[in-house]
Coordinates of C-alpha atoms in Angstrom, one line a residue:
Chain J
X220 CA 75.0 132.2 84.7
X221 CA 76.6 134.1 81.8
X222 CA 80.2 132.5 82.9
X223 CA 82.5 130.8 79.9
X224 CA 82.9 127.4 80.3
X225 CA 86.5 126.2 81.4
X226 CA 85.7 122.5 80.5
X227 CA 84.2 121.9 77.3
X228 CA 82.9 118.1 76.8
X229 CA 82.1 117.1 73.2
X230 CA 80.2 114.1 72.1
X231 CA 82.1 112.1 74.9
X232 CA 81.3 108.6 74.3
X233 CA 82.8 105.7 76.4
X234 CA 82.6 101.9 76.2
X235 CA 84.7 99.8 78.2
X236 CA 86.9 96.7 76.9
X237 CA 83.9 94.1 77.9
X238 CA 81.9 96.2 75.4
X239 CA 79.7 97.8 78.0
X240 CA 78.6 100.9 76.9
X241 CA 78.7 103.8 79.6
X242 CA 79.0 107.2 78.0
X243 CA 77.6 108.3 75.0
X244 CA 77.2 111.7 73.0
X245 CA 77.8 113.7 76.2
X246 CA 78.5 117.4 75.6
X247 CA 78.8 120.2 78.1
X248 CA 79.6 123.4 79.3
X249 CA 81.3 123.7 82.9
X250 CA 81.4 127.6 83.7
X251 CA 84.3 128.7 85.6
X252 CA 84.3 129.8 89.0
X253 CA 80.8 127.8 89.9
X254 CA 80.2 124.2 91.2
X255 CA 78.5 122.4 88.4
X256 CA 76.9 118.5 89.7
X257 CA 77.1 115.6 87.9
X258 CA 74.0 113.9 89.1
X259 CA 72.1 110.7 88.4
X260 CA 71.6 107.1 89.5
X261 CA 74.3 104.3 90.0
X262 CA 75.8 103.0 86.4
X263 CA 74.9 106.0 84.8
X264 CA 78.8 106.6 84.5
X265 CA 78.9 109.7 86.3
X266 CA 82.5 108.7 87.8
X267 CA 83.4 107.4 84.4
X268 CA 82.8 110.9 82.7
X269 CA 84.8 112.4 85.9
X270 CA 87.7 110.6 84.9
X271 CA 87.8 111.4 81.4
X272 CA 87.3 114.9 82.1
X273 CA 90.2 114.1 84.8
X274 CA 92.3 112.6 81.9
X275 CA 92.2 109.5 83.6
X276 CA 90.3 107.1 81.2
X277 CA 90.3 108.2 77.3
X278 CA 86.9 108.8 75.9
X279 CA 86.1 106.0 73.2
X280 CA 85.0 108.8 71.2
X281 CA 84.4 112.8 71.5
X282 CA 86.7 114.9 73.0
X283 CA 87.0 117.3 76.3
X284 CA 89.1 120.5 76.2
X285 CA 90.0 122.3 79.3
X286 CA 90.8 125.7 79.3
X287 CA 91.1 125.9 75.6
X288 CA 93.6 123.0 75.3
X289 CA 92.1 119.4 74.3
X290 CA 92.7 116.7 77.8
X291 CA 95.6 113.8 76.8
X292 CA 96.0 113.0 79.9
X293 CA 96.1 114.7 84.1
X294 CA 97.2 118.3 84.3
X295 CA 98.3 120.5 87.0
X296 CA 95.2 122.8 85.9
X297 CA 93.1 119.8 87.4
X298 CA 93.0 118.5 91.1
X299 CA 90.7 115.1 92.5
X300 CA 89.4 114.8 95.2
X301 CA 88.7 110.6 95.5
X302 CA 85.5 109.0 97.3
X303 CA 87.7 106.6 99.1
X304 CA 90.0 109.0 100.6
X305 CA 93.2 107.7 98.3
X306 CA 95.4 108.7 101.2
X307 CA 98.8 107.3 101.6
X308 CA 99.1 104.8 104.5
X309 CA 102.1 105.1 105.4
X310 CA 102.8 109.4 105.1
X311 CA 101.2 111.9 107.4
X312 CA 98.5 114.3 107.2
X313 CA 101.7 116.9 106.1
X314 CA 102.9 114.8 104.0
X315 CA 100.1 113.9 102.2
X316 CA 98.7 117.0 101.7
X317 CA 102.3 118.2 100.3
X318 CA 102.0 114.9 98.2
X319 CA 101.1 116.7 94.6
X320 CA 104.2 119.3 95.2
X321 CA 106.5 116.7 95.9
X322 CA 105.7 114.9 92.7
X323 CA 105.9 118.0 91.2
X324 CA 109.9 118.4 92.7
X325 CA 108.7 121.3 94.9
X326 CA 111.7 121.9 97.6
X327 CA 110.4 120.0 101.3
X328 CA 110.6 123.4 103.2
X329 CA 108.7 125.4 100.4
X330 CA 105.6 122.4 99.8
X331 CA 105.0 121.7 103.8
X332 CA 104.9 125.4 104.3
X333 CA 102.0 125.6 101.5
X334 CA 100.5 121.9 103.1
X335 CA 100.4 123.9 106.8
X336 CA 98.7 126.5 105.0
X337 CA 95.7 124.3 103.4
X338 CA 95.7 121.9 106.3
X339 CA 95.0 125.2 108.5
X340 CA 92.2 125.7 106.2
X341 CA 90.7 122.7 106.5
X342 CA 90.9 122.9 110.4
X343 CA 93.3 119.7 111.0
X344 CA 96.1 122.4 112.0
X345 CA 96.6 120.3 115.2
X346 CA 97.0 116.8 113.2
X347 CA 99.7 117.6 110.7
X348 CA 101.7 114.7 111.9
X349 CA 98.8 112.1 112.3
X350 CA 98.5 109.1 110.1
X351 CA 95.6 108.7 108.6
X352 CA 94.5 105.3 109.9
X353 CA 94.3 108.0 113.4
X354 CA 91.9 109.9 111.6
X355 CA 88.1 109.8 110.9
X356 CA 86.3 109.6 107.7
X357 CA 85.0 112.9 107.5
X358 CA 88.9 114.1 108.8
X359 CA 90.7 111.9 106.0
X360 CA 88.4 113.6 103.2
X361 CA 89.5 117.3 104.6
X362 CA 93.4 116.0 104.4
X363 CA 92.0 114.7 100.3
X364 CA 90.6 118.1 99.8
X365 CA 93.6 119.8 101.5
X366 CA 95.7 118.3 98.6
X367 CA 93.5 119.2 96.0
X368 CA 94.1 122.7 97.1
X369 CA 97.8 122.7 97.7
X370 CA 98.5 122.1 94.0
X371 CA 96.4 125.1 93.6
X372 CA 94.7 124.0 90.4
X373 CA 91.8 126.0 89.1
X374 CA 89.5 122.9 88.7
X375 CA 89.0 120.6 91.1
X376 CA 86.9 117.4 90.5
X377 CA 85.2 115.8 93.7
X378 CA 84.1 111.7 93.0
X379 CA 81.4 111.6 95.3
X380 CA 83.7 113.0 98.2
X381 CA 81.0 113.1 100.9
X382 CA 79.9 109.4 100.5
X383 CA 81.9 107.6 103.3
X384 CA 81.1 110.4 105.7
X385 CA 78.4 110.6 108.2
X386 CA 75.3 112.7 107.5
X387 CA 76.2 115.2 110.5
X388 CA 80.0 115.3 109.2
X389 CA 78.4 115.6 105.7
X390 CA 76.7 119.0 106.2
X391 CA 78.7 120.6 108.1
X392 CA 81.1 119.7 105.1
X393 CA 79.1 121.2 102.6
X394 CA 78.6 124.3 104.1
X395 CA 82.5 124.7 104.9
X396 CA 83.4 123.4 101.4
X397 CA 80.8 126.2 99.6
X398 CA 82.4 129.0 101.8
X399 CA 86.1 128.0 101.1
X400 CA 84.9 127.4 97.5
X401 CA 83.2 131.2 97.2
X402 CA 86.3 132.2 98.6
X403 CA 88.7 130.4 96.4
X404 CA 87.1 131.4 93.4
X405 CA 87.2 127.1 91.9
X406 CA 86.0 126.0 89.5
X407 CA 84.2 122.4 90.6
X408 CA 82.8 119.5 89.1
X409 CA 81.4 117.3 91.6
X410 CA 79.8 113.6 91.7
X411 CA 77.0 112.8 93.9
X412 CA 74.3 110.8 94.2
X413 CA 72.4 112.7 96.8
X414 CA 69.7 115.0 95.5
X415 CA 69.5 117.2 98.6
X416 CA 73.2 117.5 97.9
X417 CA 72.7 118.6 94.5
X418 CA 70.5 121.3 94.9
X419 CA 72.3 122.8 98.0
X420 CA 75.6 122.9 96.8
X421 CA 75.5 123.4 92.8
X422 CA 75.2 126.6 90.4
X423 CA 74.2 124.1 87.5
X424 CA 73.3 120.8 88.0
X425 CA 73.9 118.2 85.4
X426 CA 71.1 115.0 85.4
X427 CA 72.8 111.7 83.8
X428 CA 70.5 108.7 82.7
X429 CA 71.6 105.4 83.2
X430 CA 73.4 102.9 80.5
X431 CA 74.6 104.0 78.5
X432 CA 75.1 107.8 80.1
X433 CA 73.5 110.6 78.4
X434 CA 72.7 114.4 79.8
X435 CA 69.3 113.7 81.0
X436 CA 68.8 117.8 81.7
X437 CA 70.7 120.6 82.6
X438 CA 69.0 122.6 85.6
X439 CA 70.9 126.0 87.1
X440 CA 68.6 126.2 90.6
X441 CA 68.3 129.7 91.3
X442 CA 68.9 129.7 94.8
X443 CA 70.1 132.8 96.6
X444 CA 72.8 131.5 99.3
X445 CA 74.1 135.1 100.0
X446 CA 74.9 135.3 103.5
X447 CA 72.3 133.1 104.6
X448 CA 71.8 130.9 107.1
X449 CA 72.2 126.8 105.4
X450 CA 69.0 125.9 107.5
X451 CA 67.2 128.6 105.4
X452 CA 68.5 127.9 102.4
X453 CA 66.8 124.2 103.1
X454 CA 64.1 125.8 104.2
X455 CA 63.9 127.8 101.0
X456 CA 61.7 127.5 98.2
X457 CA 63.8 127.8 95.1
X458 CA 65.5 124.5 97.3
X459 CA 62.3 122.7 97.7
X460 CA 61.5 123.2 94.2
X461 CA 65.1 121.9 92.6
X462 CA 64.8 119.1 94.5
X463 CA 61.4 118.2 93.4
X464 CA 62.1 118.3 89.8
X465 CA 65.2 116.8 90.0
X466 CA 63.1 113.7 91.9
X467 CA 60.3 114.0 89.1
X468 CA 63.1 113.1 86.5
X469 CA 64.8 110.5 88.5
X470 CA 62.5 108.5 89.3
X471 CA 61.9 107.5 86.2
X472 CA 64.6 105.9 86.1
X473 CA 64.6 103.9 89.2
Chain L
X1346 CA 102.3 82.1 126.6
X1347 CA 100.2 80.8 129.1
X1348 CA 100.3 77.8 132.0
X1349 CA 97.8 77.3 134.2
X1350 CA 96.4 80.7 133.4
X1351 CA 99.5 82.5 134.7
X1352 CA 101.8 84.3 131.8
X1353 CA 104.8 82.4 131.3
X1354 CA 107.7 83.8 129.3
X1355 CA 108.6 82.2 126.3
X1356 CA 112.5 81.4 127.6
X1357 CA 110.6 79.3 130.0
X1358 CA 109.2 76.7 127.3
X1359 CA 112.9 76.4 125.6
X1360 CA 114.2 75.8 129.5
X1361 CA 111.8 73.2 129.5
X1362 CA 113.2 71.6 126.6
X1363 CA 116.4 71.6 127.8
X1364 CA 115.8 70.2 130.6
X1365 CA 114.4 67.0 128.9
X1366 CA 117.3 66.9 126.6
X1367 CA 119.8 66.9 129.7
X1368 CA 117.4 63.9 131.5
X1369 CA 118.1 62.5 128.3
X1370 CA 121.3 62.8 127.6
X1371 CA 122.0 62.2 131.1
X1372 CA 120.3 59.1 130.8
X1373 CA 122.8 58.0 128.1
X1374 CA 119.9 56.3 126.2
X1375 CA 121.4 57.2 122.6
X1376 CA 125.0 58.2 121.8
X1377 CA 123.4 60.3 119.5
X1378 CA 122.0 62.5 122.1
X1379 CA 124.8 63.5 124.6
X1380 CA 123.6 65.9 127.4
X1381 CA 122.8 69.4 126.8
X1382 CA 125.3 70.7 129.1
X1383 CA 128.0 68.8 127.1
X1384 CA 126.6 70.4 123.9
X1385 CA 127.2 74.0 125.0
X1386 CA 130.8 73.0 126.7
X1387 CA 131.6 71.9 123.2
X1388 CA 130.0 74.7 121.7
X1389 CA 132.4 77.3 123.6
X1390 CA 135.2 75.0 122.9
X1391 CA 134.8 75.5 119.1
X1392 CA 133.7 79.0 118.7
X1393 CA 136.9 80.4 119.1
X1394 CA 138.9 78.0 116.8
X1395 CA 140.7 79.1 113.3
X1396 CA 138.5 75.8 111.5
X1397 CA 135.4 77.5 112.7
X1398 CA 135.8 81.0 111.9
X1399 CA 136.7 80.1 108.6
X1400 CA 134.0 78.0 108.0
X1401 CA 131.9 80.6 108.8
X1402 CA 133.1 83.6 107.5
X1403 CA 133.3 80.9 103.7
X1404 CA 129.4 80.2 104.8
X1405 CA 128.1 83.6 105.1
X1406 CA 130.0 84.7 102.2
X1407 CA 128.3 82.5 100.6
X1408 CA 124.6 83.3 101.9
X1409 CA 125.4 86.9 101.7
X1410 CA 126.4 86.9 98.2
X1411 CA 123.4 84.7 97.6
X1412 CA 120.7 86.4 99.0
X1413 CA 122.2 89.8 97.0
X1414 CA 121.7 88.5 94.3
X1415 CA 118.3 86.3 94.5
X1416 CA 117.2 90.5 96.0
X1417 CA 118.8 91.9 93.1
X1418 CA 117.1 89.9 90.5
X1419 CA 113.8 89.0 92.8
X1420 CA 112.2 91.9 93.5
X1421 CA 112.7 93.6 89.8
X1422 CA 111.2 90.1 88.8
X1423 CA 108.2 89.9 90.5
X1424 CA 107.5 93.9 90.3
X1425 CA 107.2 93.3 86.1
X1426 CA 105.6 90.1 86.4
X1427 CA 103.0 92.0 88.4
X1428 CA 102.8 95.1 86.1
X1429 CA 103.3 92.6 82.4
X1430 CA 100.3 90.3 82.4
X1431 CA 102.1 88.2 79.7
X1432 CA 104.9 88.0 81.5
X1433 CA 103.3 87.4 84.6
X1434 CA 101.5 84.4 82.9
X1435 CA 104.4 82.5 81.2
X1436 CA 107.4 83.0 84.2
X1437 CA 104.2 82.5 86.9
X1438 CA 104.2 79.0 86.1
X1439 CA 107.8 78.5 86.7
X1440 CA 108.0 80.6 89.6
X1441 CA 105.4 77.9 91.0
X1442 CA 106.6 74.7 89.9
X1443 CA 110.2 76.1 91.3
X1444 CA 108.9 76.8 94.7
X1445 CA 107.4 73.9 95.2
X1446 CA 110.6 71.9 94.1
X1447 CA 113.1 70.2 95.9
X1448 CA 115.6 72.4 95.0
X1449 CA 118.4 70.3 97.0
X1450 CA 118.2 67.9 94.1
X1451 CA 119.2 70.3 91.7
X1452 CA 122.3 70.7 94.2
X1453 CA 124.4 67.7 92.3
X1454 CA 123.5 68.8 89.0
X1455 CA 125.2 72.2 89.9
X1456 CA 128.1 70.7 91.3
X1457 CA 128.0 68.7 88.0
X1458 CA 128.0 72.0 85.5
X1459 CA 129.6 74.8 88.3
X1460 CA 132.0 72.4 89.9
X1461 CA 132.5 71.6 93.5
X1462 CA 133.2 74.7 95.0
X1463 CA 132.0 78.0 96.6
X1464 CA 130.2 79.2 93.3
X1465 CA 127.4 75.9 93.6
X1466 CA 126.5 76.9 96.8
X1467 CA 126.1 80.6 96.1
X1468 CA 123.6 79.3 93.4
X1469 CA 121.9 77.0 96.2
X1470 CA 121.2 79.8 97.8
X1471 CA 120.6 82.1 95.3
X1472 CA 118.0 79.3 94.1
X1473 CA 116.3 78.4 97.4
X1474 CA 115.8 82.1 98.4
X1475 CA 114.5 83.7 94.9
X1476 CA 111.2 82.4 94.2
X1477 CA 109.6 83.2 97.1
X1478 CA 111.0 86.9 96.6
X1479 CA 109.6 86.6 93.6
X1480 CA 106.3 85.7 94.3
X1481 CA 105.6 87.6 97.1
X1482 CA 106.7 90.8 94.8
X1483 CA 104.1 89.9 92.4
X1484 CA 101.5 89.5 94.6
X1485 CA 102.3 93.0 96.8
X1486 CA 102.2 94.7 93.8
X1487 CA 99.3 93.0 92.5
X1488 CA 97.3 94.2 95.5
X1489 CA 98.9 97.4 95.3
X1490 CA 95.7 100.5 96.0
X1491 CA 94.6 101.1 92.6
X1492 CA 93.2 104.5 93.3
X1493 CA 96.4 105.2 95.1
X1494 CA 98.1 104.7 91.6
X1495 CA 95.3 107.0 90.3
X1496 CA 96.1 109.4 92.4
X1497 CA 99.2 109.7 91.6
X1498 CA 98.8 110.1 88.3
X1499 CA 95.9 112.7 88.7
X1500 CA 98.7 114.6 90.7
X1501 CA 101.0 114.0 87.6
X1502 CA 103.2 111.6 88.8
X1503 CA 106.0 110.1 86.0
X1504 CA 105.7 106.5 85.7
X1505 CA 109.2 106.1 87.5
X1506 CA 107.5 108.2 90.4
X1507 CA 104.4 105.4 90.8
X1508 CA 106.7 102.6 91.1
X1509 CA 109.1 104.6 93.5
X1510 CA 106.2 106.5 95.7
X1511 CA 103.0 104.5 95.3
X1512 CA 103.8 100.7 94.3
X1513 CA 107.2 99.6 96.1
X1514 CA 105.8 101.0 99.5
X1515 CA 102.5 99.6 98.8
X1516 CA 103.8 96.3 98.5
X1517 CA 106.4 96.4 101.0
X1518 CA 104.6 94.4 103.8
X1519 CA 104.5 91.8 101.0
X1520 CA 108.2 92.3 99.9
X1521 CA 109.5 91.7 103.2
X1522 CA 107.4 88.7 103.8
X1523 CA 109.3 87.4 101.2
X1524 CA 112.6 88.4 101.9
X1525 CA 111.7 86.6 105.3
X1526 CA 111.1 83.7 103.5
X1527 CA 113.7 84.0 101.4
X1528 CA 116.3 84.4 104.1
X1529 CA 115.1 81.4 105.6
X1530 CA 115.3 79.3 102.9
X1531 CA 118.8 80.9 102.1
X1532 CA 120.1 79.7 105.3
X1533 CA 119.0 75.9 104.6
X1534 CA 120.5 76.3 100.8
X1535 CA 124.1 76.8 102.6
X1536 CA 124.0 74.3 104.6
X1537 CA 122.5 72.1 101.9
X1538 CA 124.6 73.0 99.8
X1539 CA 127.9 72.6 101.7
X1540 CA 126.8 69.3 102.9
X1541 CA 126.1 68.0 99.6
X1542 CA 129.7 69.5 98.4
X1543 CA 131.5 68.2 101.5
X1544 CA 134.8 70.3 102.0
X1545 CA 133.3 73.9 102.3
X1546 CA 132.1 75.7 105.4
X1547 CA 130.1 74.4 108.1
X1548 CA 128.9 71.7 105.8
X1549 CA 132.3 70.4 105.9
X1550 CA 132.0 70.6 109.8
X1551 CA 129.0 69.0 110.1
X1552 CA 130.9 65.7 107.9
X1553 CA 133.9 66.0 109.9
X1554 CA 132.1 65.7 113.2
X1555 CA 129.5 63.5 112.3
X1556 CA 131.6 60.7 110.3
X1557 CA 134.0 61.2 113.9
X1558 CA 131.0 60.8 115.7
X1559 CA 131.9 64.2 117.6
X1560 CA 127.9 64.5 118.5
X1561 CA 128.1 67.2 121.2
X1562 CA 130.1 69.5 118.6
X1563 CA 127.9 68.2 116.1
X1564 CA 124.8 69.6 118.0
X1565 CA 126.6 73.0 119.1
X1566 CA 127.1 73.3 115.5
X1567 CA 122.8 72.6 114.6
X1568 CA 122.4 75.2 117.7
X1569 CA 124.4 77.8 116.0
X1570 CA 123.0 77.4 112.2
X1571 CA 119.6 77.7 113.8
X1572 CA 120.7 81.0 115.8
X1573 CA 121.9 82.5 113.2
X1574 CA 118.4 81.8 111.1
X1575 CA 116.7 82.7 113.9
X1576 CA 118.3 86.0 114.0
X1577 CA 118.3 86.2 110.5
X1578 CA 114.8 86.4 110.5
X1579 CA 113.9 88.2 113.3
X1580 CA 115.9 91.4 112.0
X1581 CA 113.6 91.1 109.0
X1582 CA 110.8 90.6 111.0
X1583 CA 111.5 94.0 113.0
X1584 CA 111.4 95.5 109.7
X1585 CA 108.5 94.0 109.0
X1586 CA 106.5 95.4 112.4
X1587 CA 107.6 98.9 111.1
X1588 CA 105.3 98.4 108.4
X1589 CA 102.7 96.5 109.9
X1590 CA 100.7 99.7 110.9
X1591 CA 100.3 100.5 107.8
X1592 CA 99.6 97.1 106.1
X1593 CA 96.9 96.3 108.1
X1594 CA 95.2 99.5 107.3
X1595 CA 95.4 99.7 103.0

């Protein structure tokens, strides 16, 4: 786990209008090319520090650089994947996924010919001109992910993007999302609340405590998911062992 | 609709109503209502004359140029009361107490400061259609998908590219609603404001034939105006089904 970081977050403090404090002094290192977690329990401001790194909501204080430039604001280096979906009603799954390259002035023929591509990857080939009111939950979050990927940013932050799934869609999610993820050599920062989902998916897994937000602990499970089987790697006791600790921590603060 | 549990279509319900108004009219009980059949036989009678086509062409100028502009200057209206919360605050109140206001009785006043002629009722109509364009704007917008917006943004959308791809088609269900409305109302504001002024367009028809007592002409007259609404509204309505899919699944 030697990798630089590509997101660097520096005494990242937040508090809202209302004066409600959620972030404070959070600093870390997100190395490139692995899956890092933000992890913790609800109001811990997990989404919030998503964001800022996302240059969605300024930080109240601190500061977050991304690849060796300080965030003002979205770039094209960054790419979200949203927990609700944040699909456009009224475009299909084409144009949807060819959504970021049309804002970007990309010419129709050259983004739906990239959006075929990524919508081929995330197995929808056959839906490219469905709406997404035709689609199911677990199928609307492969058409978000497919336009995180068209854009082909190098980080791509997930807000809890399993949540409104089913737990049977939900696996077989995570095990297609770490393979095209290996593949695509990403760099991802990802929000869950799910511990199992933690520990199966992440190369560093960062533990929030709640109100205001702080980094709890850091924790880089050492779990060896080379070619193996994802019932193994459940099975295994590196796993087991994550997820107990990260459980000994948590419940503290339940 | 349905009548005695069997489906009945809804031609059958208006056939119905006719009928009745023939029995009626038939009847002679009022000079007011002459029979149905009279109505229409005076209706084709003055369809094709030079008195009615001019009338009509005056009253849809008038409506046409009226709605334009309540369009022009509604939806940009309620789109930045919706995105200016100050704004939004201190024209909000107007927009309200104007809708609710008997706008025909600001119709005399007009003719008072415009003058009695075809610029009043463009400004009738122009005044009964644009607050509910207004408001209806505000509120589509209001409810615009905030994450949409987000996303947007996260995908680095300009701001001109939020309102053009992400707010206006969010709150078009909403926007048509009101142009709907608006239409609606903008077809009582020329007749309104006609029969207030007297010598213009159908207004002036509906004075000539009701001081003459002309009552079946009269009636084919009311028939057309509500066609026209009618029609008026369903075209925006069709509209309005196009986005329905979508509107009912934000």
């Amino acid at each position: 786990m030697s990798a630089d970081a590509i997101v660097e977050v520096k005494e990242v403090g937040k508090t809202y209008d209302g004066g409600v404090e959620a972030l404070t002094g959070v600093s870390l290192g997100l190395p490139r090319g692995r899956l890092s977690t933000l992890l913790g329990p609800s109001g811990c401001g997990k989404t919030t520090l998503l964001k800022i790194i996302a240059g969605l909501i300024p930080p109240s204080s601190g500061e977050v650089w991304v690849k060796g430039k300080k965030v003002d604001g979205p770039g094209p280096e960054r790419a979200f994947v949203f927990q609700d979906f944040a699909l456009l009603p009224w475009a299909n799954v084409l144009r949807n996924v060819a959504f970021g390259l049309e804002l970007r002035g990309t010419p129709k023929e050259q983004r739906f010919e990239v959006a075929r591509k990524q919508i081929a990857e995330v197995g929808l080939s056959s839906f490219e001109s469905s709406y997404p009111h035709q689609l199911s939950g677990g199928m609307r979050q492969r058409v978000g992910l497919a336009r995180a990927l068209a854009v082909d940013a190098d980080i791509i932050l997930m807000d809890e993007p399993f949540s409104s799934v089913d737990e049977q869609t939900r696996r077989k999610f995570q095990e297609e999302l770490l393979e095209l993820l290996r593949h695509k050599q990403k760099t991802v920062i990802f929000v869950t609340h799910s511990i199992e989902e933690a520990a199966y998916l992440s190369d560093q897994i960062v533990l929030l405590s709640p109100r205001p937000g702080t980094v709890s602990k850091i924790i880089h499970p050492n779990i060896d998911r080379g070619g193996r089987d994802p019932d193994e790697i459940r099975r295994d006791k590196n796993y087991l062992d994550v997820v107990d600790e990260i459980w000994q921590i948590l419940k503290q603060y339940i | 609709m349905t009548l005695f549990g069997k489906k009945v279509p809804i031609l059958f319900s208006l056939a119905i109503w006719f009928i009745v108004w023939e029995l009626i009219g038939q009847a002679k009980l009022s000079t007011i209502i002459p029979p149905i059949s009279g109505v229409l036989a005076a209706g084709i009678t003055i369809l094709p004359t030079a008195k009615f086509s001019a009338a009509v062409s005056i009253s849809l100028r008038s409506f046409i140029v009226g709605m334009a502009l309540a369009l022009a200057i509604g939806i940009p209206l309620g789109v930045v009361m919706a995105r200016v919360a100050s704004l939004g605050k201190i024209l909000g109140m107007w927009v309200n107490i104007f809708i609710s206001a008997p706008i025909s009785a600001l119709v005399p006043v007009l003719m008072a400061v415009i003058g009695i002629g075809e610029t009043t009722v463009v400004i009738t109509v122009f005044l009964f259609a644009v607050f509910v364009i207004i408001l209806d704007t505000e509120i589509g917008i209001k409810q615009a998908d905030r994450s949409l917006v987000e996303m947007a943004r996260c995908f680095g959308a300009r701001p001109y590219q939020v309102y053009t791809k992400i707010l206006f088609l969010c709150a078009l269900p909403e926007i048509l609603a009101g142009v709907r409305l608006g239409a609606i109302r903008g077809v009582k504001g020329v007749v309104i404001g006609q029969l207030l002024i007297a010598i213009l367009g159908v207004g002036e028809l509906f004075e000539l034939y009701s001081q003459h007592f002309l009552m079946e002409e009269f009636w084919a007259l009311v028939i057309i105006v509500f066609m026209f609404a009618f029609a008026v509204s369903e075209s925006v309505a069709f509209l309005e089904r196009r986005v329905d899919y979508y509107a009912n699944t934000r």
